[in-house]
Short mmCIF file of C-alpha atoms in Angstrom, two decimals:
data_model
loop_
_atom_site.label_atom_id
_atom_site.label_comp_id
_atom_site.label_asym_id
_atom_site.label_seq_id
_atom_site.Cartn_x
_atom_site.Cartn_y
_atom_site.Cartn_z
CA UNK F 24 -24.01 -0.45 6.32
CA UNK F 25 -26.03 -3.55 6.71
CA UNK F 26 -23.95 -5.74 4.35
CA UNK F 27 -20.75 -7.49 4.95
CA UNK F 28 -17.42 -6.30 3.42
CA UNK F 29 -14.30 -8.22 2.69
CA UNK F 30 -11.46 -5.53 3.27
CA UNK F 31 -7.93 -6.28 2.05
CA UNK F 32 -4.85 -4.14 2.75
CA UNK F 33 -2.17 -5.53 0.19
CA UNK F 34 1.40 -4.85 1.38
CA UNK F 35 4.67 -5.99 0.04
CA UNK F 36 5.03 -8.80 2.66
CA UNK F 37 1.49 -9.42 3.86
CA UNK F 38 -2.04 -8.91 2.81
CA UNK F 39 -4.06 -8.32 5.92
CA UNK F 40 -7.66 -9.38 5.46
CA UNK F 41 -10.87 -8.31 7.59
CA UNK F 42 -14.25 -9.75 6.98
CA UNK F 43 -16.41 -6.94 8.23
CA UNK F 44 -19.89 -8.31 9.47
CA UNK F 45 -22.38 -5.66 10.43
CA UNK F 46 -23.80 -6.02 14.05
CA UNK F 47 -20.62 -7.69 15.26
CA UNK F 48 -17.99 -6.08 17.32
CA UNK F 49 -14.94 -5.37 14.98
CA UNK F 50 -12.76 -7.17 17.39
CA UNK F 51 -14.83 -10.46 16.86
CA UNK F 52 -14.87 -10.12 12.93
CA UNK F 53 -12.76 -12.80 11.19
CA UNK F 54 -9.37 -11.86 9.98
CA UNK F 55 -6.44 -13.18 8.47
CA UNK F 56 -2.78 -12.25 7.81
CA UNK F 57 -1.35 -13.92 4.96
CA UNK F 58 1.54 -13.56 2.49
CA UNK F 59 0.85 -10.97 -0.07
CA UNK F 60 0.24 -11.90 -3.64
CA UNK F 61 3.63 -10.90 -4.76
CA UNK F 62 5.29 -13.14 -2.47
CA UNK F 63 3.04 -16.05 -3.64
CA UNK F 64 3.99 -15.11 -7.16
CA UNK F 65 7.81 -14.87 -6.23
CA UNK F 66 7.36 -18.32 -4.69
CA UNK F 67 5.83 -19.79 -7.99
CA UNK F 68 8.77 -18.25 -10.01
CA UNK F 69 11.53 -19.57 -7.79
CA UNK F 70 9.98 -22.87 -8.05
CA UNK F 71 9.99 -22.94 -11.87
CA UNK F 72 13.58 -21.67 -11.67
CA UNK F 73 14.62 -24.68 -9.64
CA UNK F 74 12.71 -27.02 -11.75
CA UNK F 75 14.36 -25.28 -14.95
CA UNK F 76 10.85 -24.44 -16.47
CA UNK F 77 9.99 -21.63 -18.60
CA UNK F 78 7.39 -19.20 -17.36
CA UNK F 79 4.46 -17.18 -18.81
CA UNK F 80 3.22 -14.43 -16.69
CA UNK F 81 -0.60 -13.48 -17.43
CA UNK F 82 -3.36 -11.62 -15.80
CA UNK F 83 -3.14 -8.23 -14.34
CA UNK F 84 -0.77 -5.48 -13.28
CA UNK F 85 0.01 -5.83 -9.62
CA UNK F 86 2.42 -5.02 -7.12
CA UNK F 87 6.12 -6.01 -7.97
CA UNK F 88 8.77 -6.23 -5.24
CA UNK F 89 9.61 -9.81 -4.37
CA UNK F 90 8.26 -11.13 -7.74
CA UNK F 91 10.19 -8.65 -9.58
CA UNK F 92 13.50 -9.84 -7.79
CA UNK F 93 12.67 -13.65 -8.57
CA UNK F 94 11.86 -12.72 -12.32
CA UNK F 95 15.36 -11.39 -12.50
CA UNK F 96 16.87 -14.58 -10.94
CA UNK F 97 14.86 -16.62 -13.16
CA UNK F 98 16.13 -14.76 -16.32
CA UNK F 99 19.64 -14.56 -14.88
CA UNK F 100 19.53 -18.47 -14.61
CA UNK F 101 19.37 -18.67 -18.26
CA UNK F 102 15.63 -19.50 -18.34
CA UNK F 103 13.00 -17.66 -20.49
CA UNK F 104 10.36 -15.66 -19.22
CA UNK F 105 7.29 -14.75 -21.25
CA UNK F 106 4.58 -12.20 -20.20
CA UNK F 107 1.47 -10.58 -21.46
CA UNK F 108 1.78 -6.66 -22.15
CA UNK F 109 -0.95 -6.36 -19.34
CA UNK F 110 0.91 -8.30 -16.69
CA UNK F 111 4.26 -6.98 -17.81
CA UNK F 112 3.61 -3.38 -16.76
CA UNK F 113 4.03 -4.69 -13.28
CA UNK F 114 7.67 -4.40 -13.59
CA UNK F 115 7.91 -1.23 -15.53
CA UNK F 116 5.57 1.11 -17.29
CA UNK F 117 7.75 1.38 -20.08
CA UNK F 118 7.33 -2.10 -21.86
CA UNK F 119 10.77 -1.66 -23.84
CA UNK F 120 12.43 -1.49 -20.49
CA UNK F 121 10.43 -4.69 -19.62
CA UNK F 122 11.86 -6.37 -22.70
CA UNK F 123 15.45 -5.06 -21.89
CA UNK F 124 15.03 -7.17 -18.69
CA UNK F 125 14.82 -10.29 -21.06
CA UNK F 126 11.14 -10.62 -20.77
CA UNK F 127 9.48 -11.85 -23.94
CA UNK F 128 6.14 -10.15 -24.57
CA UNK F 129 3.29 -12.15 -26.26
CA UNK F 130 -0.45 -12.59 -25.77
CA UNK F 131 -0.67 -16.39 -25.63
CA UNK F 132 1.46 -18.85 -23.61
CA UNK F 133 4.14 -20.75 -25.45
CA UNK F 134 3.45 -24.62 -24.87
CA UNK F 135 6.76 -25.04 -23.28
CA UNK F 136 5.99 -22.46 -20.59
CA UNK F 137 4.37 -22.79 -16.97
CA UNK F 138 1.67 -20.37 -16.59
CA UNK F 139 1.60 -17.89 -13.69
CA UNK F 140 -1.37 -15.88 -12.89
CA UNK F 141 -0.78 -12.21 -11.86
CA UNK F 142 -3.06 -10.23 -9.79
CA UNK F 143 -3.15 -8.44 -6.28
CA UNK F 144 -6.22 -10.17 -5.04
CA UNK F 145 -6.83 -14.06 -5.66
CA UNK F 146 -10.45 -14.12 -5.17
CA UNK F 147 -10.74 -17.82 -5.73
CA UNK F 148 -8.36 -18.58 -2.81
CA UNK F 149 -10.04 -16.13 -0.52
CA UNK F 150 -13.54 -17.84 -1.14
CA UNK F 151 -11.87 -21.27 -0.39
CA UNK F 152 -10.37 -19.91 2.75
CA UNK F 153 -13.72 -18.43 4.00
CA UNK F 154 -15.58 -21.54 3.11
CA UNK F 155 -13.38 -23.58 4.96
CA UNK F 156 -14.77 -21.71 8.07
CA UNK F 157 -18.39 -21.79 6.94
CA UNK F 158 -18.05 -18.01 6.08
CA UNK F 159 -20.03 -16.72 3.31
CA UNK F 160 -17.90 -14.53 0.70
CA UNK F 161 -19.43 -11.16 0.69
CA UNK F 162 -20.70 -9.06 -2.38
CA UNK F 163 -18.84 -6.06 -1.49
CA UNK F 164 -15.07 -5.67 -1.36
CA UNK F 165 -12.75 -2.85 -0.28
CA UNK F 166 -8.85 -2.88 -1.11
CA UNK F 167 -5.85 -0.91 -0.57
CA UNK F 168 -2.80 -1.28 -2.81
CA UNK F 169 0.26 0.94 -3.09
CA UNK F 170 -0.11 2.72 -6.41
CA UNK F 171 2.81 4.79 -7.65
CA UNK F 172 0.85 6.20 -10.65
CA UNK F 173 1.54 5.51 -14.39
CA UNK F 174 4.12 7.20 -16.39
CA UNK F 175 6.40 6.06 -19.33
CA UNK F 176 8.71 8.92 -19.04
CA UNK F 177 8.79 9.88 -15.19
CA UNK F 178 10.04 7.68 -12.54
CA UNK F 179 7.65 6.01 -10.09
CA UNK F 180 9.41 7.58 -7.28
CA UNK F 181 8.91 11.08 -8.27
CA UNK F 182 5.40 10.60 -9.85
CA UNK F 183 3.95 9.02 -6.67
CA UNK F 184 5.33 11.94 -4.54
CA UNK F 185 4.06 14.58 -6.91
CA UNK F 186 0.45 13.10 -6.44
CA UNK F 187 0.96 13.40 -2.58
CA UNK F 188 2.21 16.93 -3.06
CA UNK F 189 -0.99 17.81 -5.16
CA UNK F 190 -3.21 16.19 -2.58
CA UNK F 191 -1.58 18.17 0.28
CA UNK F 192 -1.82 21.53 -1.64
CA UNK F 193 -5.46 20.92 -2.68
CA UNK F 194 -6.61 20.47 0.90
CA UNK F 195 -5.48 17.18 2.11
CA UNK F 196 -8.63 15.28 2.81
CA UNK F 197 -7.67 11.59 2.98
CA UNK F 198 -11.29 10.41 2.47
CA UNK F 199 -11.15 11.96 -0.93
CA UNK F 200 -8.54 9.33 -1.78
CA UNK F 201 -11.02 6.51 -0.87
CA UNK F 202 -12.45 5.68 -4.38
CA UNK F 203 -16.00 4.27 -4.43
CA UNK F 204 -16.69 5.07 -8.06
CA UNK F 205 -14.32 6.46 -10.63
CA UNK F 206 -10.70 6.09 -10.16
CA UNK F 207 -8.27 8.67 -11.82
CA UNK F 208 -6.51 7.25 -14.85
CA UNK F 209 -3.09 7.80 -13.53
CA UNK F 210 -3.83 4.96 -10.79
CA UNK F 211 -3.43 2.05 -12.88
CA UNK F 212 -2.87 -0.53 -10.30
CA UNK F 213 -6.28 0.40 -8.52
CA UNK F 214 -7.90 0.10 -11.91
CA UNK F 215 -6.22 -3.39 -12.40
CA UNK F 216 -7.73 -4.41 -9.04
CA UNK F 217 -11.11 -3.18 -10.42
CA UNK F 218 -10.56 -5.64 -13.24
CA UNK F 219 -10.56 -8.34 -10.77
CA UNK F 220 -13.23 -7.08 -8.48
CA UNK F 221 -15.47 -4.53 -10.68
CA UNK F 222 -17.16 -2.65 -7.85
CA UNK F 223 -14.43 -2.66 -5.30
CA UNK F 224 -13.83 0.33 -3.16
CA UNK F 225 -10.12 0.97 -3.52
CA UNK F 226 -7.54 3.26 -1.84
CA UNK F 227 -3.88 3.66 -1.45
CA UNK F 228 -2.12 1.69 1.21
CA UNK F 229 -0.71 4.85 2.68
CA UNK F 230 -4.25 6.49 2.85
CA UNK F 231 -5.55 3.38 4.55
CA UNK F 232 -2.82 3.30 7.12
CA UNK F 233 -3.18 7.14 7.96
CA UNK F 234 -7.10 6.87 8.17
CA UNK F 235 -6.64 3.80 10.50
CA UNK F 236 -4.21 5.69 12.76
CA UNK F 237 -6.88 8.30 13.01
CA UNK F 238 -9.37 5.59 14.12
CA UNK F 239 -7.41 4.59 17.11
CA UNK F 240 -9.52 5.45 20.26
CA UNK F 241 -6.26 7.20 21.93
CA UNK F 242 -5.35 9.28 19.09
CA UNK F 243 -8.74 10.79 18.30
CA UNK F 244 -8.76 13.33 21.04
CA UNK F 245 -5.35 14.66 19.82
CA UNK F 246 -6.37 15.25 16.14
CA UNK F 247 -7.58 18.86 17.06
CA UNK F 248 -4.30 19.71 18.21
CA UNK F 249 -2.43 17.82 15.46
CA UNK F 250 -0.53 14.65 15.22
CA UNK F 251 2.26 12.99 13.46
CA UNK F 252 1.30 9.80 12.02
CA UNK F 253 4.24 7.49 11.20
CA UNK F 254 3.60 4.18 9.19
CA UNK F 255 6.68 2.04 9.19
CA UNK F 256 5.86 -0.63 6.55
CA UNK F 257 8.01 -3.43 5.11
CA UNK F 258 8.93 -1.37 2.21
CA UNK F 259 7.79 2.18 2.65
CA UNK F 260 7.68 4.56 5.65
CA UNK F 261 5.06 7.27 5.48
CA UNK F 262 4.80 10.28 7.74
CA UNK F 263 1.95 12.73 7.78
CA UNK F 264 1.16 15.89 9.79
CA UNK F 265 -2.54 15.55 10.52
CA UNK F 266 -4.70 18.05 12.15
CA UNK F 267 -8.62 17.51 12.40
CA UNK F 268 -9.37 15.96 9.10
CA UNK F 269 -6.65 17.66 7.17
CA UNK F 270 -3.02 16.59 6.25
CA UNK F 271 -0.69 19.52 6.18
CA UNK F 272 2.35 17.78 5.22
CA UNK F 273 3.67 14.24 4.06
CA UNK F 274 7.13 12.51 3.85
CA UNK F 275 7.65 9.17 2.16
CA UNK F 276 10.91 7.13 2.33
CA UNK F 277 11.95 3.65 1.92
CA UNK F 278 12.34 1.83 5.06
CA UNK F 279 15.40 -0.04 4.25
CA UNK F 280 17.20 3.01 3.81
CA UNK F 281 16.45 4.54 7.45
CA UNK F 282 17.42 3.61 10.90
CA UNK F 283 16.46 4.97 14.35
CA UNK F 284 18.82 7.86 14.18
CA UNK F 285 17.88 8.97 10.76
CA UNK F 286 14.16 8.46 11.58
CA UNK F 287 14.33 10.47 14.69
CA UNK F 288 16.14 13.27 12.88
CA UNK F 289 13.49 13.32 10.16
CA UNK F 290 10.79 13.56 12.48
CA UNK F 291 12.43 16.29 14.33
CA UNK F 292 12.99 18.32 11.19
CA UNK F 293 9.39 17.74 10.04
CA UNK F 294 8.16 18.86 13.31
CA UNK F 295 10.03 22.13 12.99
CA UNK F 296 8.89 22.39 9.35
CA UNK F 297 12.54 22.63 8.21
CA UNK F 298 12.46 19.11 6.18
CA UNK F 299 12.86 19.56 2.41
CA UNK F 300 12.04 17.44 -0.52
CA UNK F 301 15.51 17.58 -1.86
CA UNK F 302 17.00 15.87 1.33
CA UNK F 303 14.66 12.89 1.43
CA UNK F 304 14.82 12.43 -2.60
CA UNK F 305 18.80 12.44 -2.47
CA UNK F 306 18.54 9.81 0.40
CA UNK F 307 16.66 7.44 -1.90
CA UNK F 308 13.26 8.27 -0.61
CA UNK F 309 10.14 9.78 -2.52
CA UNK F 310 10.26 13.22 -1.10
CA UNK F 311 8.71 15.60 1.46
CA UNK F 312 5.93 18.23 0.90
CA UNK F 313 4.77 20.71 3.33
CA UNK F 314 1.64 23.02 3.08
CA UNK F 315 2.57 26.68 3.25
CA UNK F 316 0.29 26.95 6.30
CA UNK F 317 2.03 24.29 8.14
CA UNK F 318 3.70 25.50 11.43
CA UNK F 319 6.16 24.05 13.88
CA UNK F 320 4.62 21.74 16.51
CA UNK F 321 3.18 18.33 16.00
CA UNK F 322 4.54 16.92 19.05
CA UNK F 323 2.22 13.88 19.57
CA UNK F 324 3.63 11.33 17.35
CA UNK F 325 1.77 8.11 16.64
CA UNK F 326 3.48 5.02 15.03
CA UNK F 327 2.03 1.89 13.22
CA UNK F 328 3.13 -0.71 10.74
CA UNK F 329 4.84 -4.06 10.61
CA UNK F 330 8.44 -2.68 11.20
CA UNK F 331 7.30 -0.06 14.14
CA UNK F 332 9.69 -1.79 16.61
CA UNK F 333 12.28 0.20 15.05
CA UNK F 334 10.97 3.21 16.65
CA UNK F 335 10.46 1.66 20.02
CA UNK F 336 13.26 3.51 21.96
CA UNK F 337 11.66 6.72 20.77
CA UNK F 338 8.55 6.14 23.07
CA UNK F 339 5.90 7.11 20.34
CA UNK F 340 2.54 6.05 20.91
CA UNK F 341 1.65 2.73 19.13
CA UNK F 342 -1.53 2.64 17.52
CA UNK F 343 -3.66 -0.61 17.40
CA UNK F 344 -7.20 0.45 16.41
CA UNK F 345 -9.70 -2.01 17.60
CA UNK F 346 -6.86 -3.83 19.33
CA UNK F 347 -4.99 -5.03 16.03
CA UNK F 348 -2.08 -3.07 14.80
CA UNK F 349 -1.70 -5.17 11.49
CA UNK F 350 -5.32 -4.50 10.55
CA UNK F 351 -4.79 -0.55 10.81
CA UNK F 352 -5.07 -0.26 7.05
CA UNK F 353 -8.25 -2.32 6.98
CA UNK F 354 -9.84 -0.28 9.73
CA UNK F 355 -8.72 2.78 7.90
CA UNK F 356 -10.59 1.74 4.77
CA UNK F 357 -13.62 1.25 6.75
CA UNK F 358 -13.33 4.69 8.42
CA UNK F 359 -12.93 6.12 4.89
CA UNK F 360 -16.08 4.50 3.97
CA UNK F 361 -17.85 5.88 6.86
CA UNK F 362 -17.99 2.72 8.83
CA UNK F 363 -15.53 2.30 11.51
#
């Protein structure tokens, strides 16, 4: 590729940004680790709460998490919160449940309310940041967000994992989940991102992390034998059994619900192909899915993610493609695009 790309891996705590510049070593490309948009929106909501202001949320569907917590605290403080239906699905796909939270749905901002823009990527701020360092904002963008999928009736937790299960059973090719053109309708968060950046390449953050692990120079020689890739994120922990280019099994849990003992046990049972979907789901995680062709083994375990220090006593290899663990997802997106 001969053009620059801004690559953004949107997490619950940070958004990790790489400005890919062709002809330059990846290690020397500009990079930023900054608070994610849900953290920024949460801070804006908390400020309004302290000041006693009503708020009006508008813009796009985006990641919840911190912003959802701040919104609940705002309403609990007896202050009004208004939102457009388009922005409100950030908090639940079922808008009647959003209204049940005390959020008033409307299309226009009440005069008394402070407007807060919603969206996973703030291109205006990014352009300002790049301009401050005399860097041109590229025409091409690639972004990863965690997309649970859209359903009014099915919980996000079960729907997200059903999508992973279908992926594993249909061949488990991660590059097929890096969308350069049409995005499946179920992925509404990715589609909302395209409203902000119309021609962006998009992927799930889990997909990006796994592809990034596979791009690590020390990991590549182990892929033919098979690896267990572990991404311990701020909110989610994703584990995948990968051989060659194919994913044979996936487990997804909530990081806050595991510790080193439970993680070690999870990995051991996964290696033995004994792990079941029911036990992960009953623990509060998303689930586990193993392809019928998956066999015991997977001794080489690789870990990445901002919470990877949890696993240090287990002596797993810590992936850091191109020397930067925090940009694992960004490098994974580039790999999915055939660049890295």
